[in-house]
Amino acid sequence: MRAGLLVLMLAGCAVPVVVPGRVTVREDRAGQILAECKVLEAAHAATRARLGSAPPDILVGCPGHEGLRDGMSLAAQSAALRAANAAPLPPAVAASGVQGARIYRRMITRGVPETVAATVAQGPMWQAAVGR
C-alpha cells in the first residue's frame, strides 16, 4: 500500500501545473521536455488543420504518444532535414537563443511545415519549452 502511494505521489511530480491565463512548467529538463511536447502537439494539430493530415513523427517520443512510430519515408525525412537546416529563424525564435533554434529546427525535421513552426514558436508555452 505504501509503495503504491509513493509511486502515485512521485508520478504527480512530473505533471506541469497549468493556470488559466498563465503557463507554469517545471524548470528542470523534464519540464522543458514536457513543454516542448506541448508545442509539438500544437504544431501537429495546426499541421493537420492546414494540410488535412500530419505525420506521426511530430509526436514520437512525447508523453501520451508512446505507441507512435515514425511514418515519414526516408526521402521525406531527408527533405525535412534539409528544410530545417535551410530555414531562416523567425524573430521570436532568434530571441530564444540556441535552445529556441534547436527546438524550431527539430520541429521542422519532424515534419512540421516552416509556416506552421513559425506560428507555433511564440507565446508562453514556447517560452517554457526554451527555458525562459
PDB file of C-alpha atoms in Angstrom:
ATOM      1  CA  MET A   1       0.000   0.000   0.000  1.00  0.00           C
ATOM      2  CA  ARG A   2       2.783   2.428   0.928  1.00  0.00           C
ATOM      3  CA  ALA A   3       4.695   1.672  -2.260  1.00  0.00           C
ATOM      4  CA  GLY A   4       1.602   2.392  -4.360  1.00  0.00           C
ATOM      5  CA  LEU A   5       1.048   5.679  -2.572  1.00  0.00           C
ATOM      6  CA  LEU A   6       4.708   6.636  -3.052  1.00  0.00           C
ATOM      7  CA  VAL A   7       4.519   5.877  -6.782  1.00  0.00           C
ATOM      8  CA  LEU A   8       1.335   7.933  -7.085  1.00  0.00           C
ATOM      9  CA  MET A   9       2.914  10.872  -5.270  1.00  0.00           C
ATOM     10  CA  LEU A  10       6.081  10.748  -7.390  1.00  0.00           C
ATOM     11  CA  ALA A  11       4.057  10.495 -10.600  1.00  0.00           C
ATOM     12  CA  GLY A  12       2.370  13.764  -9.709  1.00  0.00           C
ATOM     13  CA  CYS A  13       5.764  15.484  -9.637  1.00  0.00           C
ATOM     14  CA  ALA A  14       6.161  15.115 -13.412  1.00  0.00           C
ATOM     15  CA  VAL A  15       2.930  16.901 -14.285  1.00  0.00           C
ATOM     16  CA  PRO A  16       3.214  20.547 -15.326  1.00  0.00           C
ATOM     17  CA  VAL A  17       0.983  22.963 -13.469  1.00  0.00           C
ATOM     18  CA  VAL A  18      -1.193  24.985 -15.826  1.00  0.00           C
ATOM     19  CA  VAL A  19      -3.058  28.006 -14.510  1.00  0.00           C
ATOM     20  CA  PRO A  20      -5.603  29.673 -16.821  1.00  0.00           C
ATOM     21  CA  GLY A  21      -4.004  32.692 -18.450  1.00  0.00           C
ATOM     22  CA  ARG A  22      -0.524  31.641 -17.337  1.00  0.00           C
ATOM     23  CA  VAL A  23       1.786  28.768 -18.180  1.00  0.00           C
ATOM     24  CA  THR A  24       3.859  27.422 -15.320  1.00  0.00           C
ATOM     25  CA  VAL A  25       6.121  24.486 -16.033  1.00  0.00           C
ATOM     26  CA  ARG A  26       8.793  22.794 -14.011  1.00  0.00           C
ATOM     27  CA  GLU A  27      12.071  24.442 -14.873  1.00  0.00           C
ATOM     28  CA  ASP A  28      14.188  21.284 -14.935  1.00  0.00           C
ATOM     29  CA  ARG A  29      14.990  19.380 -18.131  1.00  0.00           C
ATOM     30  CA  ALA A  30      11.963  17.079 -17.742  1.00  0.00           C
ATOM     31  CA  GLY A  31       9.699  20.125 -17.507  1.00  0.00           C
ATOM     32  CA  GLN A  32      11.231  21.576 -20.654  1.00  0.00           C
ATOM     33  CA  ILE A  33      10.649  18.285 -22.487  1.00  0.00           C
ATOM     34  CA  LEU A  34       7.002  18.303 -21.423  1.00  0.00           C
ATOM     35  CA  ALA A  35       6.674  21.908 -22.591  1.00  0.00           C
ATOM     36  CA  GLU A  36       8.350  21.067 -25.914  1.00  0.00           C
ATOM     37  CA  CYS A  37       5.909  18.193 -26.359  1.00  0.00           C
ATOM     38  CA  LYS A  38       3.015  20.608 -25.791  1.00  0.00           C
ATOM     39  CA  VAL A  39       4.482  22.801 -28.548  1.00  0.00           C
ATOM     40  CA  LEU A  40       4.762  19.703 -30.764  1.00  0.00           C
ATOM     41  CA  GLU A  41       1.131  18.788 -30.042  1.00  0.00           C
ATOM     42  CA  ALA A  42       0.067  22.287 -31.093  1.00  0.00           C
ATOM     43  CA  ALA A  43       2.232  22.008 -34.227  1.00  0.00           C
ATOM     44  CA  HIS A  44       0.726  18.606 -35.045  1.00  0.00           C
ATOM     45  CA  ALA A  45      -2.814  19.949 -34.695  1.00  0.00           C
ATOM     46  CA  ALA A  46      -2.011  23.054 -36.773  1.00  0.00           C
ATOM     47  CA  THR A  47      -0.337  20.942 -39.472  1.00  0.00           C
ATOM     48  CA  ARG A  48      -3.332  18.611 -39.606  1.00  0.00           C
ATOM     49  CA  ALA A  49      -5.703  21.587 -39.822  1.00  0.00           C
ATOM     50  CA  ARG A  50      -3.690  23.194 -42.610  1.00  0.00           C
ATOM     51  CA  LEU A  51      -2.818  20.101 -44.681  1.00  0.00           C
ATOM     52  CA  GLY A  52      -5.562  17.650 -43.707  1.00  0.00           C
ATOM     53  CA  SER A  53      -3.004  15.233 -42.240  1.00  0.00           C
ATOM     54  CA  ALA A  54       0.202  15.332 -40.234  1.00  0.00           C
ATOM     55  CA  PRO A  55       2.959  12.747 -39.843  1.00  0.00           C
ATOM     56  CA  PRO A  56       3.067  10.909 -36.525  1.00  0.00           C
ATOM     57  CA  ASP A  57       6.798  11.703 -36.456  1.00  0.00           C
ATOM     58  CA  ILE A  58       5.906  15.075 -34.939  1.00  0.00           C
ATOM     59  CA  LEU A  59       4.752  13.443 -31.692  1.00  0.00           C
ATOM     60  CA  VAL A  60       7.042  10.391 -31.484  1.00  0.00           C
ATOM     61  CA  GLY A  61       8.674  10.175 -28.064  1.00  0.00           C
ATOM     62  CA  CYS A  62       6.287  12.533 -26.308  1.00  0.00           C
ATOM     63  CA  PRO A  63       4.404  11.506 -23.156  1.00  0.00           C
ATOM     64  CA  GLY A  64       0.937  10.268 -24.034  1.00  0.00           C
ATOM     65  CA  HIS A  65       2.040   9.217 -27.518  1.00  0.00           C
ATOM     66  CA  GLU A  66       4.253   6.265 -26.626  1.00  0.00           C
ATOM     67  CA  GLY A  67       2.659   3.980 -29.232  1.00  0.00           C
ATOM     68  CA  LEU A  68       3.517   6.205 -32.199  1.00  0.00           C
ATOM     69  CA  ARG A  69       6.270   5.264 -34.641  1.00  0.00           C
ATOM     70  CA  ASP A  70       7.915   7.256 -37.416  1.00  0.00           C
ATOM     71  CA  GLY A  71       5.736   7.322 -40.501  1.00  0.00           C
ATOM     72  CA  MET A  72       7.724   9.531 -42.866  1.00  0.00           C
ATOM     73  CA  SER A  73       9.676   7.820 -45.623  1.00  0.00           C
ATOM     74  CA  LEU A  74      13.445   8.173 -45.708  1.00  0.00           C
ATOM     75  CA  ALA A  75      13.120  10.600 -48.620  1.00  0.00           C
ATOM     76  CA  ALA A  76      10.605  12.731 -46.671  1.00  0.00           C
ATOM     77  CA  GLN A  77      12.834  12.676 -43.578  1.00  0.00           C
ATOM     78  CA  SER A  78      15.822  13.786 -45.657  1.00  0.00           C
ATOM     79  CA  ALA A  79      13.795  16.585 -47.261  1.00  0.00           C
ATOM     80  CA  ALA A  80      12.578  17.731 -43.832  1.00  0.00           C
ATOM     81  CA  LEU A  81      16.150  17.767 -42.515  1.00  0.00           C
ATOM     82  CA  ARG A  82      17.313  19.862 -45.471  1.00  0.00           C
ATOM     83  CA  ALA A  83      14.383  22.245 -44.976  1.00  0.00           C
ATOM     84  CA  ALA A  84      15.170  22.573 -41.259  1.00  0.00           C
ATOM     85  CA  ASN A  85      18.818  23.368 -41.912  1.00  0.00           C
ATOM     86  CA  ALA A  86      17.920  25.981 -44.544  1.00  0.00           C
ATOM     87  CA  ALA A  87      15.043  27.579 -42.604  1.00  0.00           C
ATOM     88  CA  PRO A  88      15.596  31.192 -41.554  1.00  0.00           C
ATOM     89  CA  LEU A  89      14.817  31.792 -37.897  1.00  0.00           C
ATOM     90  CA  PRO A  90      11.755  33.945 -37.169  1.00  0.00           C
ATOM     91  CA  PRO A  91      12.425  36.851 -34.758  1.00  0.00           C
ATOM     92  CA  ALA A  92      10.743  35.076 -31.805  1.00  0.00           C
ATOM     93  CA  VAL A  93      12.925  32.014 -32.344  1.00  0.00           C
ATOM     94  CA  ALA A  94      16.118  34.038 -32.765  1.00  0.00           C
ATOM     95  CA  ALA A  95      15.310  35.823 -29.499  1.00  0.00           C
ATOM     96  CA  SER A  96      15.020  32.413 -27.798  1.00  0.00           C
ATOM     97  CA  GLY A  97      18.714  31.701 -28.220  1.00  0.00           C
ATOM     98  CA  VAL A  98      20.417  28.450 -29.136  1.00  0.00           C
ATOM     99  CA  GLN A  99      17.785  26.245 -27.481  1.00  0.00           C
ATOM    100  CA  GLY A 100      14.998  28.014 -29.386  1.00  0.00           C
ATOM    101  CA  ALA A 101      16.759  27.482 -32.707  1.00  0.00           C
ATOM    102  CA  ARG A 102      17.327  23.818 -31.837  1.00  0.00           C
ATOM    103  CA  ILE A 103      13.665  23.190 -30.955  1.00  0.00           C
ATOM    104  CA  TYR A 104      12.451  25.129 -34.006  1.00  0.00           C
ATOM    105  CA  ARG A 105      14.628  23.146 -36.403  1.00  0.00           C
ATOM    106  CA  ARG A 106      13.703  19.888 -34.635  1.00  0.00           C
ATOM    107  CA  MET A 107      10.013  20.688 -35.260  1.00  0.00           C
ATOM    108  CA  ILE A 108      10.659  21.098 -38.976  1.00  0.00           C
ATOM    109  CA  THR A 109      12.789  17.938 -39.056  1.00  0.00           C
ATOM    110  CA  ARG A 110       9.838  16.030 -37.576  1.00  0.00           C
ATOM    111  CA  GLY A 111       7.612  17.135 -40.472  1.00  0.00           C
ATOM    112  CA  VAL A 112       6.120  20.455 -39.350  1.00  0.00           C
ATOM    113  CA  PRO A 113       5.947  22.934 -42.269  1.00  0.00           C
ATOM    114  CA  GLU A 114       8.027  26.088 -41.732  1.00  0.00           C
ATOM    115  CA  THR A 115       4.974  28.366 -41.719  1.00  0.00           C
ATOM    116  CA  VAL A 116       3.308  26.281 -39.007  1.00  0.00           C
ATOM    117  CA  ALA A 117       6.527  26.069 -36.985  1.00  0.00           C
ATOM    118  CA  ALA A 118       6.919  29.864 -37.121  1.00  0.00           C
ATOM    119  CA  THR A 119       3.352  30.327 -35.880  1.00  0.00           C
ATOM    120  CA  VAL A 120       3.713  27.828 -33.037  1.00  0.00           C
ATOM    121  CA  ALA A 121       7.107  29.198 -31.973  1.00  0.00           C
ATOM    122  CA  GLN A 122       5.755  32.040 -29.884  1.00  0.00           C
ATOM    123  CA  GLY A 123       3.782  32.592 -26.726  1.00  0.00           C
ATOM    124  CA  PRO A 124       4.141  31.337 -23.159  1.00  0.00           C
ATOM    125  CA  MET A 125       4.354  27.607 -23.969  1.00  0.00           C
ATOM    126  CA  TRP A 126       7.186  28.303 -26.424  1.00  0.00           C
ATOM    127  CA  GLN A 127       8.999  30.295 -23.719  1.00  0.00           C
ATOM    128  CA  ALA A 128       8.573  27.389 -21.296  1.00  0.00           C
ATOM    129  CA  ALA A 129       9.938  24.943 -23.882  1.00  0.00           C
ATOM    130  CA  VAL A 130      13.071  27.018 -24.445  1.00  0.00           C
ATOM    131  CA  GLY A 131      13.581  27.521 -20.730  1.00  0.00           C
ATOM    132  CA  ARG A 132      12.793  31.203 -20.451  1.00  0.00           C
TER     133      ARG A 132
END
